[in-house]
mmCIF file of C-alpha atoms in Angstrom:
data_model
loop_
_atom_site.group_PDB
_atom_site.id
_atom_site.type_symbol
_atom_site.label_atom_id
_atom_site.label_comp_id
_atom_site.label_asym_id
_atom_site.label_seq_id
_atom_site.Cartn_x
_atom_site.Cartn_y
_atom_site.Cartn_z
ATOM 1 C CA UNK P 502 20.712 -27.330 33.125
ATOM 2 C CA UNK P 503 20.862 -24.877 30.021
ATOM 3 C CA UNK P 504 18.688 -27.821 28.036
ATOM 4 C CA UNK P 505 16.115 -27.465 30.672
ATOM 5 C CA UNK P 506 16.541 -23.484 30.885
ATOM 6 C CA UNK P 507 15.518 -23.275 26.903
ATOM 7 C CA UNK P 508 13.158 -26.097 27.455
ATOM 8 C CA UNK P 509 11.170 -23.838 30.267
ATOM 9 C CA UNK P 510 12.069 -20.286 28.317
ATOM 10 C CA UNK P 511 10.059 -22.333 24.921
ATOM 11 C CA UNK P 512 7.098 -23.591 27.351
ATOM 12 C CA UNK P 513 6.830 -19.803 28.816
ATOM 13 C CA UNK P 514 6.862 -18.331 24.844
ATOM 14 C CA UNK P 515 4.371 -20.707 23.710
ATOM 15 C CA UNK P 516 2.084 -20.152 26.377
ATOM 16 C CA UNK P 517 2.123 -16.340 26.883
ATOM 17 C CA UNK P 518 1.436 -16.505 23.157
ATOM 18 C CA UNK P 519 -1.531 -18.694 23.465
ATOM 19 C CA UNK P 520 -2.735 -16.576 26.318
ATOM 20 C CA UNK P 521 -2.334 -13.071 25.177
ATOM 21 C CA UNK P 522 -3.342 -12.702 21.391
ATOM 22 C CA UNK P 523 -4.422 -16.926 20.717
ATOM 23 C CA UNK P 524 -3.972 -18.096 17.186
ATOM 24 C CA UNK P 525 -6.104 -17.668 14.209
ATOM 25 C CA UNK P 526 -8.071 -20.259 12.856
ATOM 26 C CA UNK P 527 -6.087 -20.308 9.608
ATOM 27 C CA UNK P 528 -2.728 -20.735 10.943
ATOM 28 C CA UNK P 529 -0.453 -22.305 13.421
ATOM 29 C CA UNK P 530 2.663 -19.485 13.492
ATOM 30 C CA UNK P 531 5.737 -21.317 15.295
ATOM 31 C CA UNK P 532 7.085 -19.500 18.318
ATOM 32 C CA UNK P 533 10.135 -18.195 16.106
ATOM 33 C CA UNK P 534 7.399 -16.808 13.809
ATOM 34 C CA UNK P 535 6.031 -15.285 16.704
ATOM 35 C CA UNK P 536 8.926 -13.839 17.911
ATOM 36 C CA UNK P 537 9.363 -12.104 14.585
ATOM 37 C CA UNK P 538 6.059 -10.768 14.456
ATOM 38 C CA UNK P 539 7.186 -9.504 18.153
ATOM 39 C CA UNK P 540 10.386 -7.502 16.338
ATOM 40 C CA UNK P 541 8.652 -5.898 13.821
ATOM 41 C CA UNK P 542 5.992 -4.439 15.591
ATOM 42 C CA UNK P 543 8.269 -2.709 17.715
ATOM 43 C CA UNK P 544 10.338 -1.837 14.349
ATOM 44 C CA UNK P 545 7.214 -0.869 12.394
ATOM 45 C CA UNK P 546 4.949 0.734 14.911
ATOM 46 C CA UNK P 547 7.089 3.805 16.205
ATOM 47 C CA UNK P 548 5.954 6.348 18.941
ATOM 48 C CA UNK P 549 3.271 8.458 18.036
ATOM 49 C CA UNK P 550 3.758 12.554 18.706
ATOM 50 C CA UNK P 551 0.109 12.345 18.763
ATOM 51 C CA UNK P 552 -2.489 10.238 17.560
ATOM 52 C CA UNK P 553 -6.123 10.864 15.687
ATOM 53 C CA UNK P 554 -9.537 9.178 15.302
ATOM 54 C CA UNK P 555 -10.930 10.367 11.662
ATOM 55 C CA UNK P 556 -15.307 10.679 11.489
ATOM 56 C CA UNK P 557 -15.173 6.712 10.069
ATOM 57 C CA UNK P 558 -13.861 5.422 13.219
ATOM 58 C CA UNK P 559 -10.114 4.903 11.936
ATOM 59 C CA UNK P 560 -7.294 5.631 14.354
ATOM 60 C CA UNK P 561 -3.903 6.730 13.115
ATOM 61 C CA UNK P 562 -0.752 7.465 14.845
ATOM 62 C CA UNK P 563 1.165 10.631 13.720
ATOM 63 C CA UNK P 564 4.928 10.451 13.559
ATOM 64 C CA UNK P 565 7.676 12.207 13.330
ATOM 65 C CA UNK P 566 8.656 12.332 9.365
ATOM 66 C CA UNK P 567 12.369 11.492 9.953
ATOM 67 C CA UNK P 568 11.283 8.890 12.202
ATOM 68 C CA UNK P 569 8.356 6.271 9.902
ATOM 69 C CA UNK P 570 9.131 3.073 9.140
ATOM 70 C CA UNK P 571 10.642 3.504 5.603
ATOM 71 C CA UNK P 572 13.605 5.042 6.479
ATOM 72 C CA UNK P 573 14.385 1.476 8.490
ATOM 73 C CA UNK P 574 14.921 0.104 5.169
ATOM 74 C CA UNK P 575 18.570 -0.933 4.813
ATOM 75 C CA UNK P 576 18.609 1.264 1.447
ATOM 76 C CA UNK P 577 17.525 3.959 3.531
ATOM 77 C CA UNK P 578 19.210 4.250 5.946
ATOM 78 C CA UNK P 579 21.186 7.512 5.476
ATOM 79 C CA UNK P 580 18.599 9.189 3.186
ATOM 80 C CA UNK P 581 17.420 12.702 3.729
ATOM 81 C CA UNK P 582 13.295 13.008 3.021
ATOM 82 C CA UNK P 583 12.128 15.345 1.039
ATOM 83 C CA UNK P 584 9.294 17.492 1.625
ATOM 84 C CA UNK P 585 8.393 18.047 -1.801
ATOM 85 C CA UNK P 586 9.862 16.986 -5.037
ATOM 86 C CA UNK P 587 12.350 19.042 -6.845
ATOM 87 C CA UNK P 588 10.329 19.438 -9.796
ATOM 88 C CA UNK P 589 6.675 18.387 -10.768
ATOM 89 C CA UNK P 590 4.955 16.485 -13.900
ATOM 90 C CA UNK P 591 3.714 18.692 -16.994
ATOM 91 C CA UNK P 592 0.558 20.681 -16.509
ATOM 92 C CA UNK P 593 0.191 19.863 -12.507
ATOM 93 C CA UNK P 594 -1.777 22.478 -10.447
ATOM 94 C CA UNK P 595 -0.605 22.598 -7.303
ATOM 95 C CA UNK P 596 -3.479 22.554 -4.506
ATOM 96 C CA UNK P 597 -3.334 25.257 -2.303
ATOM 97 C CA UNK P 598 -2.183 22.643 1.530
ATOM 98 C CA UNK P 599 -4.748 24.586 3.718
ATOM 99 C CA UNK P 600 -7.456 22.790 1.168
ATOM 100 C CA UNK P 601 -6.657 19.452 2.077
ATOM 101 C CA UNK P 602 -8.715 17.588 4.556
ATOM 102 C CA UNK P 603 -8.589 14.263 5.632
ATOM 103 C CA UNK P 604 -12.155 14.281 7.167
ATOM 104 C CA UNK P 605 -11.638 14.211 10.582
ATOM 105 C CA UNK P 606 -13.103 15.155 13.507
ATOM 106 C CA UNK P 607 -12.594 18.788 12.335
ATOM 107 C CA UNK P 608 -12.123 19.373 8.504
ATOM 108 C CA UNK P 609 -8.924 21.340 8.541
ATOM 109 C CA UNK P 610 -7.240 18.506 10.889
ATOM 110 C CA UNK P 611 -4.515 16.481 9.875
ATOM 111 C CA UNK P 612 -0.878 15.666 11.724
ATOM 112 C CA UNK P 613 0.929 18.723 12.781
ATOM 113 C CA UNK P 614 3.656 20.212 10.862
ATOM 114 C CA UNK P 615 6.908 17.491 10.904
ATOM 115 C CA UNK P 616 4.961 14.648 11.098
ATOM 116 C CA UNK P 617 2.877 12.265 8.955
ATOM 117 C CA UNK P 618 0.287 9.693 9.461
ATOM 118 C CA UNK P 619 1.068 5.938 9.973
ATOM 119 C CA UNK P 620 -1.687 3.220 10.596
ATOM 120 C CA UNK P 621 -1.303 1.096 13.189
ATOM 121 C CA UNK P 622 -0.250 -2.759 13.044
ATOM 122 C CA UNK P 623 -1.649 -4.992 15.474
ATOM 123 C CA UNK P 624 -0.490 -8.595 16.106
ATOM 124 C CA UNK P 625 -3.529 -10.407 15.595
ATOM 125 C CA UNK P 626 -3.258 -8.484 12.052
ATOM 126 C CA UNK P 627 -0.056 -10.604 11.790
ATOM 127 C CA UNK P 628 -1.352 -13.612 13.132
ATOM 128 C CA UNK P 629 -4.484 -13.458 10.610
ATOM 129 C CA UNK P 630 -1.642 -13.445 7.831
ATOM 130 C CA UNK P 631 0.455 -16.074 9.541
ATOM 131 C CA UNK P 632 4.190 -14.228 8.420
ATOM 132 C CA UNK P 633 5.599 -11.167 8.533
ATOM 133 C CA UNK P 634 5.992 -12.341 5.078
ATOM 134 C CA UNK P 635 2.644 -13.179 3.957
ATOM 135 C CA UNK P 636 1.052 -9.570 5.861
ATOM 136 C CA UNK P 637 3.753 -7.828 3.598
ATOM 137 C CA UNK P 638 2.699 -9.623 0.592
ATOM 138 C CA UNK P 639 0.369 -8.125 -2.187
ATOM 139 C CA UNK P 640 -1.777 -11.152 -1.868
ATOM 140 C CA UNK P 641 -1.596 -12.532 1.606
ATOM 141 C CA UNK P 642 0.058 -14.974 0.894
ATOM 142 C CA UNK P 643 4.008 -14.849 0.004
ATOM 143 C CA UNK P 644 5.107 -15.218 -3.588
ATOM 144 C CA UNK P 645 3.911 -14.169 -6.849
ATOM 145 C CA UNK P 646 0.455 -16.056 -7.358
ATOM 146 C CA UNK P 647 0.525 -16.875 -11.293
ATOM 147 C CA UNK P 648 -2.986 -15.659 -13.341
ATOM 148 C CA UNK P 649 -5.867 -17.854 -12.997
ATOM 149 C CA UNK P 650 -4.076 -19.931 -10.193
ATOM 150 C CA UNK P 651 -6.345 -21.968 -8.431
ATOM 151 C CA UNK P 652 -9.047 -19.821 -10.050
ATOM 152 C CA UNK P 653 -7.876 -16.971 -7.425
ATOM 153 C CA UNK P 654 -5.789 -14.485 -8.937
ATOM 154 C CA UNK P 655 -7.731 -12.391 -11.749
ATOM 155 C CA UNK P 656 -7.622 -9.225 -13.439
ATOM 156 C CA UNK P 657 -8.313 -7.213 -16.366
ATOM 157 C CA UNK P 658 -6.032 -4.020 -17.688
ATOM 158 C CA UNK P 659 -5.378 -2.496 -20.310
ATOM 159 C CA UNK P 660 -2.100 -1.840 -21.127
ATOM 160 C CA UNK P 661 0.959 0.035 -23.105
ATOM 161 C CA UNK P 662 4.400 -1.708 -23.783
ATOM 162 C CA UNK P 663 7.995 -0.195 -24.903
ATOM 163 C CA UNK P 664 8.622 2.410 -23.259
ATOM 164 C CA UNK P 665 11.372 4.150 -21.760
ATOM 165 C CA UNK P 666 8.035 5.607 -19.391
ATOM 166 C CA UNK P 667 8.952 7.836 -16.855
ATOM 167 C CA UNK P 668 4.929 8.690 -15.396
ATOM 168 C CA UNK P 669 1.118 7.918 -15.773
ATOM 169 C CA UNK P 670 -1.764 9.770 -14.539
ATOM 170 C CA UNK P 671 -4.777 7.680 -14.384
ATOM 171 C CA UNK P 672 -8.510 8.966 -13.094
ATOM 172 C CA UNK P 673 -10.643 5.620 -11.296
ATOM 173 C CA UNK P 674 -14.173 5.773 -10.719
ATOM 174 C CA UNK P 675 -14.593 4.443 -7.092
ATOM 175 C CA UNK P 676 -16.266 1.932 -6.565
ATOM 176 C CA UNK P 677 -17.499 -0.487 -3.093
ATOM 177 C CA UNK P 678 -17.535 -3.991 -4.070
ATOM 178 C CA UNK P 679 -18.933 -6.391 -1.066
ATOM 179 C CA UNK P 680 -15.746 -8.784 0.011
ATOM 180 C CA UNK P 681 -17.146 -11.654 1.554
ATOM 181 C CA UNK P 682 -14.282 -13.243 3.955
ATOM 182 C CA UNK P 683 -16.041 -16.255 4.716
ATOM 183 C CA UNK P 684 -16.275 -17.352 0.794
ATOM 184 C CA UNK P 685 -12.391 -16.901 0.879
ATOM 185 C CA UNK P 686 -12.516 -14.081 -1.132
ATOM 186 C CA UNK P 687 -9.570 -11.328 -0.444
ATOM 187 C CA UNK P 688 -9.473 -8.263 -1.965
ATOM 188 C CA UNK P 689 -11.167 -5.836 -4.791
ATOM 189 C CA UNK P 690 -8.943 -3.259 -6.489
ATOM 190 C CA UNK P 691 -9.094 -0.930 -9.511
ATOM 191 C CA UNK P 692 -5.436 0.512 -9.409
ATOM 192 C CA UNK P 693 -2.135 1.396 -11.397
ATOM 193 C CA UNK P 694 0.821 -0.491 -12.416
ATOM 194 C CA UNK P 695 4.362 0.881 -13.204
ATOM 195 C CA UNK P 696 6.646 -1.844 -14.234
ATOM 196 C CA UNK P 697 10.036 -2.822 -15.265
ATOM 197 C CA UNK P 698 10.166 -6.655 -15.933
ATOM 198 C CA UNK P 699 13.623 -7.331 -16.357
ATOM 199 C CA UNK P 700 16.510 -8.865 -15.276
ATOM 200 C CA UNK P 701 14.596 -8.753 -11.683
ATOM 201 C CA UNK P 702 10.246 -7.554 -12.038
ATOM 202 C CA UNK P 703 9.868 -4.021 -10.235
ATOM 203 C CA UNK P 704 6.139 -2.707 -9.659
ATOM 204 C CA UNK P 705 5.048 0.595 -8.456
ATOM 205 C CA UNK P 706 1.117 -0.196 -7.759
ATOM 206 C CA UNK P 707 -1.476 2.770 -6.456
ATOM 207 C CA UNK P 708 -5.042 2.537 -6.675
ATOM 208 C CA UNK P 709 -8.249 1.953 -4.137
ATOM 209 C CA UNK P 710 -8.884 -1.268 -3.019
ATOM 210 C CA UNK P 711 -11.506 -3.696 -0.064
ATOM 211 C CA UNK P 712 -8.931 -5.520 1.838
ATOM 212 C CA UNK P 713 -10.560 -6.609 5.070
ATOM 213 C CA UNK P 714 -8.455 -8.427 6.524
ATOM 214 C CA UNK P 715 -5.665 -6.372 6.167
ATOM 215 C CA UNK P 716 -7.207 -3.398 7.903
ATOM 216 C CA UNK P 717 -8.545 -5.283 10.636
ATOM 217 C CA UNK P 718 -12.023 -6.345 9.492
ATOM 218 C CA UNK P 719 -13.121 -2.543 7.470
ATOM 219 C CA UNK P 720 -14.850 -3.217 4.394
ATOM 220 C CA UNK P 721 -14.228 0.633 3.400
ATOM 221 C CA UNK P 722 -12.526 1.838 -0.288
ATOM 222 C CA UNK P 723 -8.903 3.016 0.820
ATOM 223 C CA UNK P 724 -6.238 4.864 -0.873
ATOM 224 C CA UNK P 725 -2.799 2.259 -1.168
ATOM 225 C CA UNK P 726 0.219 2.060 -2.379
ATOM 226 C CA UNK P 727 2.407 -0.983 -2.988
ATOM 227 C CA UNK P 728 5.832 -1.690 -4.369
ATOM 228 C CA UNK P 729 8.295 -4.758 -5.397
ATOM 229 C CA UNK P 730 11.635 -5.121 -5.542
ATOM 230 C CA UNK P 731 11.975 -8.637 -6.589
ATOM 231 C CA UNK P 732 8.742 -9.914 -8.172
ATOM 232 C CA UNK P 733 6.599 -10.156 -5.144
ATOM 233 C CA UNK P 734 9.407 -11.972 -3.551
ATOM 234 C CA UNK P 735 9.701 -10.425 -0.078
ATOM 235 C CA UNK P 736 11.582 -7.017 -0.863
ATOM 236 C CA UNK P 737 7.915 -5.554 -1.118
ATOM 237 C CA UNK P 738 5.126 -4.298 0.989
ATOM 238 C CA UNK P 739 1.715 -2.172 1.247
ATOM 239 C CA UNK P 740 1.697 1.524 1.692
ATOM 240 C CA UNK P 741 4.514 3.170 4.128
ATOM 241 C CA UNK P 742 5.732 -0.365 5.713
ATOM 242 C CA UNK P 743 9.315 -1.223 4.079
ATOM 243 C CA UNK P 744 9.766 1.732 1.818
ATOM 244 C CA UNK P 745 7.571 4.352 0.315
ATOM 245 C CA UNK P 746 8.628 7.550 2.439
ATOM 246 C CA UNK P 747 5.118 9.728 3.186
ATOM 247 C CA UNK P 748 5.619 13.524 3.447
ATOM 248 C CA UNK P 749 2.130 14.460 3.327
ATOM 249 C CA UNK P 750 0.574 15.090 6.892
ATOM 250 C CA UNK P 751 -3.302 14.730 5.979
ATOM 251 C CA UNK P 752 -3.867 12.449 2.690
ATOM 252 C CA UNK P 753 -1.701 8.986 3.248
ATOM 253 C CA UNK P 754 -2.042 5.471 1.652
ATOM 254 C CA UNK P 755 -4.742 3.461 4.283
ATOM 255 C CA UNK P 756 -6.960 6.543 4.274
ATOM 256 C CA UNK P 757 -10.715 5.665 3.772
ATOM 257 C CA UNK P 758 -12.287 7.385 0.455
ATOM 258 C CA UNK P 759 -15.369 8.561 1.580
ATOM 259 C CA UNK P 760 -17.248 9.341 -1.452
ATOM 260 C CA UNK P 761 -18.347 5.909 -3.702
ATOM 261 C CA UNK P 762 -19.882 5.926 -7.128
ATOM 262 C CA UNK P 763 -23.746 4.370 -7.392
ATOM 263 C CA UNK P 764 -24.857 2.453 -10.137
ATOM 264 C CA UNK P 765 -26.879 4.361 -12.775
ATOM 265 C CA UNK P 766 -26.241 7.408 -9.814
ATOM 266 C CA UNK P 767 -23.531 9.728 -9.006
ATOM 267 C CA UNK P 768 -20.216 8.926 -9.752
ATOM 268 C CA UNK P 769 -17.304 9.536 -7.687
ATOM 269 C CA UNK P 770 -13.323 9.456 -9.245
ATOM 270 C CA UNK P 771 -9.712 9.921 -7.833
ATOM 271 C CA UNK P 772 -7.136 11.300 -10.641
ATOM 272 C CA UNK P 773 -3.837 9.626 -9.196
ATOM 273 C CA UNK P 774 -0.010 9.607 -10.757
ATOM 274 C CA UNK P 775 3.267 8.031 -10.402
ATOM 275 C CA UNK P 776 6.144 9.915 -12.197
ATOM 276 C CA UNK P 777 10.138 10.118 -12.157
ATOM 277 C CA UNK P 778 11.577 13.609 -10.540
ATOM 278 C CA UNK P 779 13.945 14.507 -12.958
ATOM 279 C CA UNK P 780 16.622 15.819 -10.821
ATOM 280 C CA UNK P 781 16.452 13.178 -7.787
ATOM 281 C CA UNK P 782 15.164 10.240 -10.155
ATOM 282 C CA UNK P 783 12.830 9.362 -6.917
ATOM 283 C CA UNK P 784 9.416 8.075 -7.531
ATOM 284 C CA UNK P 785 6.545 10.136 -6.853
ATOM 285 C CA UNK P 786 3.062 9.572 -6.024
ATOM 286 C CA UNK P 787 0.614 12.034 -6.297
ATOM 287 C CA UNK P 788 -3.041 12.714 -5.211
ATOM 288 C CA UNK P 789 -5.279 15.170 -7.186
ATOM 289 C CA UNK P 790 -8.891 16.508 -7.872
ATOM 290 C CA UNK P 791 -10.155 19.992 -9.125
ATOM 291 C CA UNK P 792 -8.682 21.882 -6.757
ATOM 292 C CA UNK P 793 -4.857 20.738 -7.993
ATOM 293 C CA UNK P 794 -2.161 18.307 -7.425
ATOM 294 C CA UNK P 795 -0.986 16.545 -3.828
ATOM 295 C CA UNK P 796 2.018 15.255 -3.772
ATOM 296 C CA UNK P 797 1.625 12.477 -0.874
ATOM 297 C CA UNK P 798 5.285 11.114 -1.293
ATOM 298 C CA UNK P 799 7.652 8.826 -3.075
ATOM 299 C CA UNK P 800 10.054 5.448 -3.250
ATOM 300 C CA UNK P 801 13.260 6.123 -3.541
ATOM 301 C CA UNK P 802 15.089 5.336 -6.720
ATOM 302 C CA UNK P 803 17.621 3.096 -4.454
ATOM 303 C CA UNK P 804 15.333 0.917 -3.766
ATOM 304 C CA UNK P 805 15.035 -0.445 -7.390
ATOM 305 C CA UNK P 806 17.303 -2.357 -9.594
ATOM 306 C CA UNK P 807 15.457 -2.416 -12.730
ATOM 307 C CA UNK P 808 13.245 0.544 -12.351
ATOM 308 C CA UNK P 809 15.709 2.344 -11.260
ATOM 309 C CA UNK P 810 16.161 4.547 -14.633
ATOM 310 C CA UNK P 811 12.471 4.022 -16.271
ATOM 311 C CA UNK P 812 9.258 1.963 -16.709
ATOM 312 C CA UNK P 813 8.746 -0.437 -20.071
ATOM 313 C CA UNK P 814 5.173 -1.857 -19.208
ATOM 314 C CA UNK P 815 2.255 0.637 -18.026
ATOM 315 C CA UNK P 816 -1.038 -1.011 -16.633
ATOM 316 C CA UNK P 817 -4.674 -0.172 -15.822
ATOM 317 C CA UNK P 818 -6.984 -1.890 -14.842
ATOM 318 C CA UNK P 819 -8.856 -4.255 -11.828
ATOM 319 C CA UNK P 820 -8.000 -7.520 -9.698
ATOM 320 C CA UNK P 821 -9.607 -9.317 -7.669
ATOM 321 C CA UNK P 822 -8.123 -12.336 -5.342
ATOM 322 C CA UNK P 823 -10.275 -15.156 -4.216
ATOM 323 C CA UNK P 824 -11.284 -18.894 -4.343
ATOM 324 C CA UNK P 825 -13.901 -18.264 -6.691
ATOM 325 C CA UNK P 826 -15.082 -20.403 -9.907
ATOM 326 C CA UNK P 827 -13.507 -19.252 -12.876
ATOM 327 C CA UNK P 828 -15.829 -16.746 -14.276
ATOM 328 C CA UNK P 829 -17.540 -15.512 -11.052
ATOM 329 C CA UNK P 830 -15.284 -11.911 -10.509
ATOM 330 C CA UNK P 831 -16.603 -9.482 -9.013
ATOM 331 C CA UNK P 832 -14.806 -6.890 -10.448
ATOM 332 C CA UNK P 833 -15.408 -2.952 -9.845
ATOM 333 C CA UNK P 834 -12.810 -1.317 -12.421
ATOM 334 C CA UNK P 835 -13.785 1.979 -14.550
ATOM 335 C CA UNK P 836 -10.862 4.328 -15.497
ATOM 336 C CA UNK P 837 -11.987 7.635 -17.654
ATOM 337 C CA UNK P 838 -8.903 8.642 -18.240
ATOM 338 C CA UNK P 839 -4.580 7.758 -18.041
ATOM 339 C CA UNK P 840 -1.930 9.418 -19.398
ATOM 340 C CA UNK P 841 1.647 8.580 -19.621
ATOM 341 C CA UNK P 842 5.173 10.865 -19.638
ATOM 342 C CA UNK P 843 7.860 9.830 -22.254
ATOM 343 C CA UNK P 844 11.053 12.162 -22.682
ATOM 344 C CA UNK P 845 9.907 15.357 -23.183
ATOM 345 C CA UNK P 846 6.691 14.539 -22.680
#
């Protein structure tokens, strides 16, 4: 009777999936995949205090800042957020927070005060990934993807070695490079990298990037944010998913960057940093233009083994992820400036 019982509760699973959201094209998920995919919606989506449409069309759900996904994070679990850090970079102007607009459907708007903006995450986002995993993953795909793999994985930086680092400041001219899905290409970025590569390889990652099919089809420039614990292993994940904390309530990673440089035209730059607060050792990530410094929010310094004290590789530059021939990449990279903090510095 029980055989028959889990025999009937698989057949119902299998089928409500089918029915409900079908399967992508790309992948068969198993109904234990499914299942999971199930879990951490309900663990990654939580209940919006209210919920905004920007001018671009995006809708975001505001939550309450004690209550977004982050804090989830087994690491996390008794930390107290910080609104702002304890002490800021050298030669930071702060911006005045009744400049900041996220461009919505009125200029000043933004989450209210005690909340911050979360995008939403949709099962067939999941199913388009085929894994929790793989959605999670830098590359869509789970696991570090080696350079040049399969002619896929390529990018060009320039970079500093040694170290201890403990910040860079880097300004990117933004760019809108055209991803096209159905030539298996993936992705466009011009970005930062903060790394420690041993005994386990931690990356803090912050740039703009063209991800379609991680934000449901958009082929706009967003801000992101990414992070890994355990060299793109699966202690890692895009923007405010698994562990970057956002205290911001108007500028968050997923936000659409409006303004796009044109060749031989106008040119169009975000000035973004990563630095160590001296007195909580927490990673923050900042946001910045002429009017001063944002800081949007941070990783906490528990959730890194070997960046947990400093940096001993900076990076960058541009990647670009696709099935392409080796030396068609359409890359979009132009930095102008980067800076880095040493001691003292």
């Amino acid at each position: 009777m029980d055989r028959l019982m889990n025999i009937s509760l698989f057949t119902l699973l299998l089928i409500l999936a089918f029915v409900s959201h079908g399967f992508c094209d790309d992948f068969d998920v198993s109904v234990e995949e499914y299942v999971r995919m199930k879990k951490y919606l309900a663990s990654v989506n939580k209940p919006p205090v209210t919920t905004i449409t920007t001018k671009a069309g995006d809708v975001f759900d505001c939550v309450d800042i004690n209550k977004q996904p982050s804090l989830d994070h087994p690491l996390l679990r008794n930390h107290t957020v910080q609104l702002e850090p304890p002490s800021f970079p050298p030669m930071k102007k702060l911006r005045p927070s009744s400049y900041i607009s996220m461009m919505t459907e009125k200029d000043d708007e933004g989450c209210p005060l005690g909340t911050v903006p979360m995008t939403r995450v949709h099962m067939e986002d999941l199913l388009k990934f085929g894994s929790v995993e793989n959605y999670n993953s830098k590359y869509g795909r789970s696991g570090y993807q080696p350079l040049g793999q399969a002619n896929q994985h390529q990018y060009a930086v320039k970079r500093i070695l040694g170290g201890p680092y403990y910040g860079t400041q880097v300004t990117i001219n933004v760019w809108k490079p055209v991803i096209n899905t159905q030539n298996n290409e993936v992705f466009s970025l011009a970005q930062l990298w903060f790394i420690n590569g041993g005994p386990v390889f931690n990356s803090i990652e912050a740039g703009w990037h063209v991800y379609p099919a991680y934000y449901r089809g958009s082929t706009e420039v967003r801000l992101f944010v990414y992070f890994t614990a355990d060299n793109y292993g699966t202690v890692d994940c895009y923007n405010a998913k698994c562990g970057f904390v956002q205290v911001h309530p108007k500028i968050f990673p997923g936000m659409i960057l409006p303004k796009v440089s044109n060749y031989d035209g106008t040119q169009e730059e975000i000035t973004i940093s990563v630095y160590r607060d001296v007195t909580s050792r927490d990673w923050w990530f900042g946001y910045e233009d002429s009017n001063g410094y944002v800081p949007v929010g941070y990783w906490p310094n528990s959730l890194f083994n070997s960046l947990a004290n400093y940096a001993d590789r900076i990076e960058w530059g541009g990647e670009t992820d696709s099935n392409y021939d080796a030396g068609r990449l359409p890359n979009c990279f132009s930095a102008s400036s980067e800076r880095f903090f040493r001691p003292g510095a």
